[in-house]
Coordinates of N, CA and C in Angstrom, one line a residue:
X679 N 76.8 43.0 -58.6 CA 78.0 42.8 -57.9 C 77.8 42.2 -56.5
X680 N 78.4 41.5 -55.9 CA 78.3 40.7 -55.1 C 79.8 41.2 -54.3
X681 N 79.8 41.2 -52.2 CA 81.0 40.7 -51.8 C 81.0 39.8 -51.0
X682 N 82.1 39.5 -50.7 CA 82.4 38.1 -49.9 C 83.8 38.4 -49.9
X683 N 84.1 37.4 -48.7 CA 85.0 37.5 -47.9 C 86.0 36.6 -48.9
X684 N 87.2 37.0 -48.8 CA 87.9 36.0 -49.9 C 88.8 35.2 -49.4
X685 N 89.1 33.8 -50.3 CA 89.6 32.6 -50.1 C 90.6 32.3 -50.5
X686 N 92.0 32.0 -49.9 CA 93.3 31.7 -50.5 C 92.9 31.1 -52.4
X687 N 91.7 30.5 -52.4 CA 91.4 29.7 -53.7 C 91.6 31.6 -55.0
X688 N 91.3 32.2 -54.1 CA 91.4 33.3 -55.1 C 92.4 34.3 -55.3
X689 N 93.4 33.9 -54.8 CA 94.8 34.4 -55.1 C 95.5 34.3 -56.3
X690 N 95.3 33.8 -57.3 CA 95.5 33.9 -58.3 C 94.7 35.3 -59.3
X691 N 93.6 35.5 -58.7 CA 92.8 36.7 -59.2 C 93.2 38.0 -58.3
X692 N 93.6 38.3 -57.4 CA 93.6 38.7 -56.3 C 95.4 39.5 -56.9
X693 N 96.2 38.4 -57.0 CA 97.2 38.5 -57.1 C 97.6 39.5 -59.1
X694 N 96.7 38.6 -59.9 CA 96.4 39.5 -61.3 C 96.3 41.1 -60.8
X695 N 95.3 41.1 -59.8 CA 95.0 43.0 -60.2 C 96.3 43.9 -59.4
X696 N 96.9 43.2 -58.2 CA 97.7 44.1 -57.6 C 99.1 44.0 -58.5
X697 N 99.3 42.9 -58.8 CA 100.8 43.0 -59.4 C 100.8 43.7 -60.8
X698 N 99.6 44.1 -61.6 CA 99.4 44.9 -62.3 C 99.8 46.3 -62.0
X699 N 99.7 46.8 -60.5 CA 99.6 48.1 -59.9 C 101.4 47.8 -59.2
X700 N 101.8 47.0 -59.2 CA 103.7 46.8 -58.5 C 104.3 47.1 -60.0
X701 N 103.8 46.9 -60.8 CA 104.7 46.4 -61.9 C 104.4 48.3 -62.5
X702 N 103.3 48.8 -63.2 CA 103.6 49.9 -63.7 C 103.1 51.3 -62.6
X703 N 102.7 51.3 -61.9 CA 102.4 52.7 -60.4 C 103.3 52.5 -60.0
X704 N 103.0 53.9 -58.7 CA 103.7 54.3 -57.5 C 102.9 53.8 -56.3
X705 N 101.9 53.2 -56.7 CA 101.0 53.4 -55.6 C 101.0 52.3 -54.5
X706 N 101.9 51.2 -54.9 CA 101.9 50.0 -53.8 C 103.6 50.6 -53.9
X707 N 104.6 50.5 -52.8 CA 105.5 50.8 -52.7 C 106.6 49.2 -53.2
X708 N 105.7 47.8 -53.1 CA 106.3 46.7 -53.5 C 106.8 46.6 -55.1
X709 N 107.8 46.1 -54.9 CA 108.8 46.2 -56.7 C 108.5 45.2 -57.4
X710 N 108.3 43.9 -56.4 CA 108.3 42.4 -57.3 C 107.0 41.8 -57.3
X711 N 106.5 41.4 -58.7 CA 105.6 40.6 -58.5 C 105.2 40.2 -57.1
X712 N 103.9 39.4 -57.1 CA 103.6 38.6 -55.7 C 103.5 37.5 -56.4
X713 N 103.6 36.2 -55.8 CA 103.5 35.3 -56.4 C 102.1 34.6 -56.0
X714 N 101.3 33.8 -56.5 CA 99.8 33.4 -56.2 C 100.2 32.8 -54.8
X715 N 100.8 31.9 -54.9 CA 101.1 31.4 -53.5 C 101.4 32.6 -52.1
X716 N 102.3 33.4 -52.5 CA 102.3 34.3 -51.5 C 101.3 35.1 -51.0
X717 N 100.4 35.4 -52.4 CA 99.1 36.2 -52.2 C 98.0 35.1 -51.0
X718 N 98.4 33.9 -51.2 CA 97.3 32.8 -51.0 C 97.6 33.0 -49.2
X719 N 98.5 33.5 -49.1 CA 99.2 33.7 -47.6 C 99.0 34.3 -47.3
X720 N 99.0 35.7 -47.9 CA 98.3 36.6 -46.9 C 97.3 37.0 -46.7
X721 N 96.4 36.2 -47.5 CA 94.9 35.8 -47.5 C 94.5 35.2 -46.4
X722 N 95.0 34.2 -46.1 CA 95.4 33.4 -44.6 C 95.6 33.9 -43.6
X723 N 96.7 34.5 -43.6 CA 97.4 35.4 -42.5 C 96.3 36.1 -41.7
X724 N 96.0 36.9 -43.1 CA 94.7 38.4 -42.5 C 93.7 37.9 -41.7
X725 N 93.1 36.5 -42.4 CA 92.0 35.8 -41.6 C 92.6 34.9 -40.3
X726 N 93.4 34.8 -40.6 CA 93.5 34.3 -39.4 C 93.9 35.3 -37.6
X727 N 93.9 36.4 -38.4 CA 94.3 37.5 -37.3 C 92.4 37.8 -37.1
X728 N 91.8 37.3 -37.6 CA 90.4 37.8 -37.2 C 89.8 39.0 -38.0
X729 N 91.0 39.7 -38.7 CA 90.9 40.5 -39.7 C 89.8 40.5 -41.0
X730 N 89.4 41.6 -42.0 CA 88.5 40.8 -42.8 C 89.5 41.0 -44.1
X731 N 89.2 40.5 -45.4 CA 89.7 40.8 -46.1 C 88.7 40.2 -47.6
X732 N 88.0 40.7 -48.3 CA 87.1 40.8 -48.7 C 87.0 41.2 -50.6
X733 N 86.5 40.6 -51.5 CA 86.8 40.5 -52.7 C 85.4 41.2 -53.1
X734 N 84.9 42.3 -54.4 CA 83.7 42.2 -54.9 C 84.2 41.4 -56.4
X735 N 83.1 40.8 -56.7 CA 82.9 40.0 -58.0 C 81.3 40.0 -58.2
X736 N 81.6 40.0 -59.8 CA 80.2 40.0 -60.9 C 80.9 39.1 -61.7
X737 N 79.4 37.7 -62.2 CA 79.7 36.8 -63.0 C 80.9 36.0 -62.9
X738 N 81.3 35.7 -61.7 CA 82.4 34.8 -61.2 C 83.9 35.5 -61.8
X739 N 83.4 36.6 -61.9 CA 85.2 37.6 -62.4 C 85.5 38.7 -60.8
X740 N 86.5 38.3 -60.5 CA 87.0 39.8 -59.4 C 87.0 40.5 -59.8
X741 N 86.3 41.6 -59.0 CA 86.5 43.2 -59.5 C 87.5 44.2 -59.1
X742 N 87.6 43.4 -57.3 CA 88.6 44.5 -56.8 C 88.4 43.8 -55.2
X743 N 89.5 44.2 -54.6 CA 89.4 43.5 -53.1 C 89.8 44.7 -52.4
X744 N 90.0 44.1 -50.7 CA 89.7 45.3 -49.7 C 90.2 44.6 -48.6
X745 N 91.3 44.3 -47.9 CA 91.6 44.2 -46.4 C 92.0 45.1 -45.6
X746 N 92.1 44.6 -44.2 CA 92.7 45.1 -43.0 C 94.3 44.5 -42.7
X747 N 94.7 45.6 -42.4 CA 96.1 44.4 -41.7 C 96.2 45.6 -40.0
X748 N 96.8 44.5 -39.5 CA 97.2 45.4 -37.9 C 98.3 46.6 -38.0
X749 N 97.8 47.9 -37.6 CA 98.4 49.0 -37.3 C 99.8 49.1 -37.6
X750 N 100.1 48.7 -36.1 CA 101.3 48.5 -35.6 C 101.2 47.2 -34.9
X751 N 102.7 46.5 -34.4 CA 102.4 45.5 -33.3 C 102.3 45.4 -32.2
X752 N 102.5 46.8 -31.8 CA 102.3 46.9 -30.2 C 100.7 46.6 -29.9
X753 N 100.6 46.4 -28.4 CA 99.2 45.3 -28.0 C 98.6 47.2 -28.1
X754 N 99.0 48.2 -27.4 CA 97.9 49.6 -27.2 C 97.5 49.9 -29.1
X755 N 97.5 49.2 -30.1 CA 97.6 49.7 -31.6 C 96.2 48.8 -31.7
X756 N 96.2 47.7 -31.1 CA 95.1 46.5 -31.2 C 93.7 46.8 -31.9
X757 N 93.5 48.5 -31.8 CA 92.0 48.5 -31.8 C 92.1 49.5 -33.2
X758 N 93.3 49.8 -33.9 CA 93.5 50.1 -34.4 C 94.1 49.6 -36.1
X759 N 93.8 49.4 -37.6 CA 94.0 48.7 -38.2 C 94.1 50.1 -39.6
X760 N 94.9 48.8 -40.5 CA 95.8 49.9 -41.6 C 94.3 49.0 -43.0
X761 N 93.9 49.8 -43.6 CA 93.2 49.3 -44.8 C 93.5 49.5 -45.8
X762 N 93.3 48.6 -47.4 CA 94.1 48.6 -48.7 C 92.9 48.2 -49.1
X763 N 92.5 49.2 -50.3 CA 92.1 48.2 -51.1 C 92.3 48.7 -52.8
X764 N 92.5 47.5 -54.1 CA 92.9 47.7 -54.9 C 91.6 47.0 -56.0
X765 N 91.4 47.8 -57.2 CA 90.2 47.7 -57.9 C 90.7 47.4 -59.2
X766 N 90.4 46.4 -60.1 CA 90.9 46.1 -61.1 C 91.0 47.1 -61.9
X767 N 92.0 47.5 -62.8 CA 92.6 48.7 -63.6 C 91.1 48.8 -64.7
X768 N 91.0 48.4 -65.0 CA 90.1 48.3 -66.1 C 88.6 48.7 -65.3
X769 N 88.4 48.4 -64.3 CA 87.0 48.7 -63.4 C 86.8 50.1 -62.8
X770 N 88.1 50.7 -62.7 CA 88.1 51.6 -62.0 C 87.2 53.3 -62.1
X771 N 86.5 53.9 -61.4 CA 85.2 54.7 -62.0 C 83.8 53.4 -62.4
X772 N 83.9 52.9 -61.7 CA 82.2 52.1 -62.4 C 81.7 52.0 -60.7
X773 N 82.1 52.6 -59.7 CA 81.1 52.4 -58.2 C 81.4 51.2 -58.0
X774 N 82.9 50.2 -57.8 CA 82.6 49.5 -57.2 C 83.5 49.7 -56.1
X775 N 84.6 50.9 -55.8 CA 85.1 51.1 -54.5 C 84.4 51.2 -53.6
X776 N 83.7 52.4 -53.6 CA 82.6 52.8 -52.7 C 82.2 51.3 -51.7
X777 N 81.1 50.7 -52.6 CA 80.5 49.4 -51.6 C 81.3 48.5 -51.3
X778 N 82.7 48.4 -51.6 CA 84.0 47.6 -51.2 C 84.3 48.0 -49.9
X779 N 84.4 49.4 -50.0 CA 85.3 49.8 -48.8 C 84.3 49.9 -48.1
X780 N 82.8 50.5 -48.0 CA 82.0 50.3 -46.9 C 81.8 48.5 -46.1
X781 N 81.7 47.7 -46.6 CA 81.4 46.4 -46.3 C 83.0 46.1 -45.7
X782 N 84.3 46.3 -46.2 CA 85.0 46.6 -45.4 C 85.1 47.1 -43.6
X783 N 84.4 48.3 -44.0 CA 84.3 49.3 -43.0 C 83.2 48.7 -42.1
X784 N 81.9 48.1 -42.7 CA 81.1 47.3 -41.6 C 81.7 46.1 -41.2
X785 N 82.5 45.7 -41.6 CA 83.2 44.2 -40.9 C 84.5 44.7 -39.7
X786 N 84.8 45.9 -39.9 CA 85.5 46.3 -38.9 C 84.9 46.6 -37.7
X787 N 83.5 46.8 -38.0 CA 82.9 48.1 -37.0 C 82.6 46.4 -36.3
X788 N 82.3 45.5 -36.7 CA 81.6 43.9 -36.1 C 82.8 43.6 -35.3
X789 N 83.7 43.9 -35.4 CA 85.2 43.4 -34.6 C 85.7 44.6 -33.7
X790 N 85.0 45.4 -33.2 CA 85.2 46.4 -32.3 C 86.5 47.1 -32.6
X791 N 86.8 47.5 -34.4 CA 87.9 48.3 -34.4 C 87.8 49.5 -33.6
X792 N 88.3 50.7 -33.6 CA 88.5 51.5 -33.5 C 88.2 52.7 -34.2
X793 N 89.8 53.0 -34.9 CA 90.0 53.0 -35.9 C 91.0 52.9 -37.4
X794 N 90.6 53.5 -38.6 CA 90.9 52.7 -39.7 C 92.0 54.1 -40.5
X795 N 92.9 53.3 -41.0 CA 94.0 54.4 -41.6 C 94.2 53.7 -42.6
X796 N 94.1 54.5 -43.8 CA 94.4 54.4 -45.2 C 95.5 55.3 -45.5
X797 N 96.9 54.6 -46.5 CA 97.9 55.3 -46.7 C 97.9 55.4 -48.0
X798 N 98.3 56.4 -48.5 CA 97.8 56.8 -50.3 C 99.1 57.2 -50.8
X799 N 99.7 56.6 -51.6 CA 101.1 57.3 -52.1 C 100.5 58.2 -53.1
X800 N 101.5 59.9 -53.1 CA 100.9 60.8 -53.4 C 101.9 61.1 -54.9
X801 N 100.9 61.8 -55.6 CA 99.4 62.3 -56.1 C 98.6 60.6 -56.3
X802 N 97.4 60.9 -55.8 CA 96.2 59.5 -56.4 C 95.0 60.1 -56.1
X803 N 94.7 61.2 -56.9 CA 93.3 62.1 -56.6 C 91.8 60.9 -56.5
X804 N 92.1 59.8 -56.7 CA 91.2 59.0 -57.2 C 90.9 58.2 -55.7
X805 N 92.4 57.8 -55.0 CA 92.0 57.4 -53.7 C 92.0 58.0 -52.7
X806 N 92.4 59.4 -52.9 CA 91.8 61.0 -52.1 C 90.5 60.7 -51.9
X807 N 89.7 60.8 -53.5 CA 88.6 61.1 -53.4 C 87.8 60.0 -52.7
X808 N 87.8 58.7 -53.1 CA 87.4 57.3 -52.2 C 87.1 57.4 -50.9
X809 N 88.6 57.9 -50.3 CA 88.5 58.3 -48.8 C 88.1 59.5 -48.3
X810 N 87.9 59.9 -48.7 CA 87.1 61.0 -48.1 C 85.8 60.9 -48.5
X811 N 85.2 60.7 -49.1 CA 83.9 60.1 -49.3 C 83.2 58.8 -48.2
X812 N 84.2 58.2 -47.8 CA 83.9 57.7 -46.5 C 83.8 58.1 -45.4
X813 N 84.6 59.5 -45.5 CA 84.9 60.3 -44.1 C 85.9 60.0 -43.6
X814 N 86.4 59.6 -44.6 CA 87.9 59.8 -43.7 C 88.8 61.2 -43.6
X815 N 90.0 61.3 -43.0 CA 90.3 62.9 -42.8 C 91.6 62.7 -42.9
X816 N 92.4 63.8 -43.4 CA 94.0 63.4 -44.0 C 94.7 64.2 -42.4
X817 N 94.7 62.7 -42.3 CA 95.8 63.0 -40.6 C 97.5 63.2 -40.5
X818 N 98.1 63.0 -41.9 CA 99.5 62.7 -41.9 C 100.1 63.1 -43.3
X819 N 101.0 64.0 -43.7 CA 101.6 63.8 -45.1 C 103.3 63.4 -44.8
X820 N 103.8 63.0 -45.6 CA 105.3 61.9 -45.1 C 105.5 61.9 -46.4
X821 N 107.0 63.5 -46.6 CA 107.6 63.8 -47.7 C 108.5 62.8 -48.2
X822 N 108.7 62.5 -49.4 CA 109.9 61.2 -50.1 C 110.1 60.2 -49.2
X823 N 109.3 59.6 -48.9 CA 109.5 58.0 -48.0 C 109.7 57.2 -48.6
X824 N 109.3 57.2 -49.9 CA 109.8 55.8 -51.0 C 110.4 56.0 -51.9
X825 N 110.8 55.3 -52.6 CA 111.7 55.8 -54.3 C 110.9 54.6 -55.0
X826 N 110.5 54.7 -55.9 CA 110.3 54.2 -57.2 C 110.1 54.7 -58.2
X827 N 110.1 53.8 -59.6 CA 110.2 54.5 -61.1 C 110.8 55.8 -60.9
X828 N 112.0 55.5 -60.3 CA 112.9 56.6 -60.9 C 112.6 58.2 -59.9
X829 N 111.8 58.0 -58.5 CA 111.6 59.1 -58.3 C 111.0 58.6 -56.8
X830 N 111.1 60.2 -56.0 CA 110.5 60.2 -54.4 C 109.4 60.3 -54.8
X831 N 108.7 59.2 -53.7 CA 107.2 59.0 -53.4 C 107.0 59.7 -52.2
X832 N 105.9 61.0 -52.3 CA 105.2 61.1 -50.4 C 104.0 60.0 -50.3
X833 N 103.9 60.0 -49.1 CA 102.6 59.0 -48.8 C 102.0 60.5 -47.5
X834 N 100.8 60.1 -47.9 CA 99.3 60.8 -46.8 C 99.0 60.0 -46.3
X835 N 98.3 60.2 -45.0 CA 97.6 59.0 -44.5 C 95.7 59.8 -44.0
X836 N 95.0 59.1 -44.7 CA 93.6 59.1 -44.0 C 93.3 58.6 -42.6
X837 N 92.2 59.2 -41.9 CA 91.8 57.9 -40.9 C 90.5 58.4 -40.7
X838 N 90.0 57.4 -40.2 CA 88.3 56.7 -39.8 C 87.9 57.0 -38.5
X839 N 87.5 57.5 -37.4 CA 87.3 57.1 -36.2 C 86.3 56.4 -36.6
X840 N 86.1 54.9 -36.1 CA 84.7 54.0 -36.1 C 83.8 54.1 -34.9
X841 N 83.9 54.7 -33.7 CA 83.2 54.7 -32.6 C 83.0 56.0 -32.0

């Protein structure tokens, strides 16, 4: 397995594994499809904020990707960033989160984050377990914040001190 930083060129792969997770989970709060092109944006976007955003692949197939996006917008949030990452349905349990979200986690630590907050809509015992396995610590639970498929979503939030 191999990572690298990923390229608007792979939004069409990028966009296959998460609209898989809009269309039947709870776990992304978004309803509609993404479209390749939109995905190809925010691929852009992230990098262009200095941000990383980062794909693993074996034998020229995605496995699963990993970004940053900014906190909040206020300038005191700056050192501070929100991280996602989604692993193709079919890959999931084979070890490839783990060295996703660390290489993640070293590309943040190169950009003098701070720290890193992962939001988990709840129950996801699977990205509990991810995150905390990194060290992350459940700093936030936030009862019925979302509605989908027919029902309230809570969201948790993890976080990282990096320094």
């Amino acid at each position: 397995m191999d990572i690298r930083p990923a390229e608007p060129e792979d939004a069409a792969a990028i966009a296959a594994i998460y609209n898989h997770y809009v269309a039947t989970t709870c776990i992304t709060f978004e309803t509609d499809a993404v479209s390749v092109i939109d995905m190809a944006e925010r691929i852009a976007e992230t990098r262009a904020t200095n941000l990383p955003w980062l794909l693993a692949q074996a034998n020229g197939q995605v496995l699963g990707y990993a970004y940053a996006s900014k906190w909040k917008g206020r300038c005191a949030y700056r050192h501070s960033v929100e991280s996602t990452v989604y692993l193709d349905a079919a890959r999931t349990g084979q070890g490839i989160g783990k060295p996703l979200y660390a290489a993640l986690i070293d590309a943040l630590r190169t950009r003098s984050m701070h720290a890193v907050i992962g939001g988990i809509a709840l129950p996801n015992d699977a990205s509990i377990a991810l995150h905390e396995r990194m060290g992350f610590e459940k700093v936030a639970h936030f009862k019925q914040v979302g509605f989908k498929q027919d029902r309230w979503i809570d969201v948790g939030y993890w976080q990282l001190l990096l320094q």
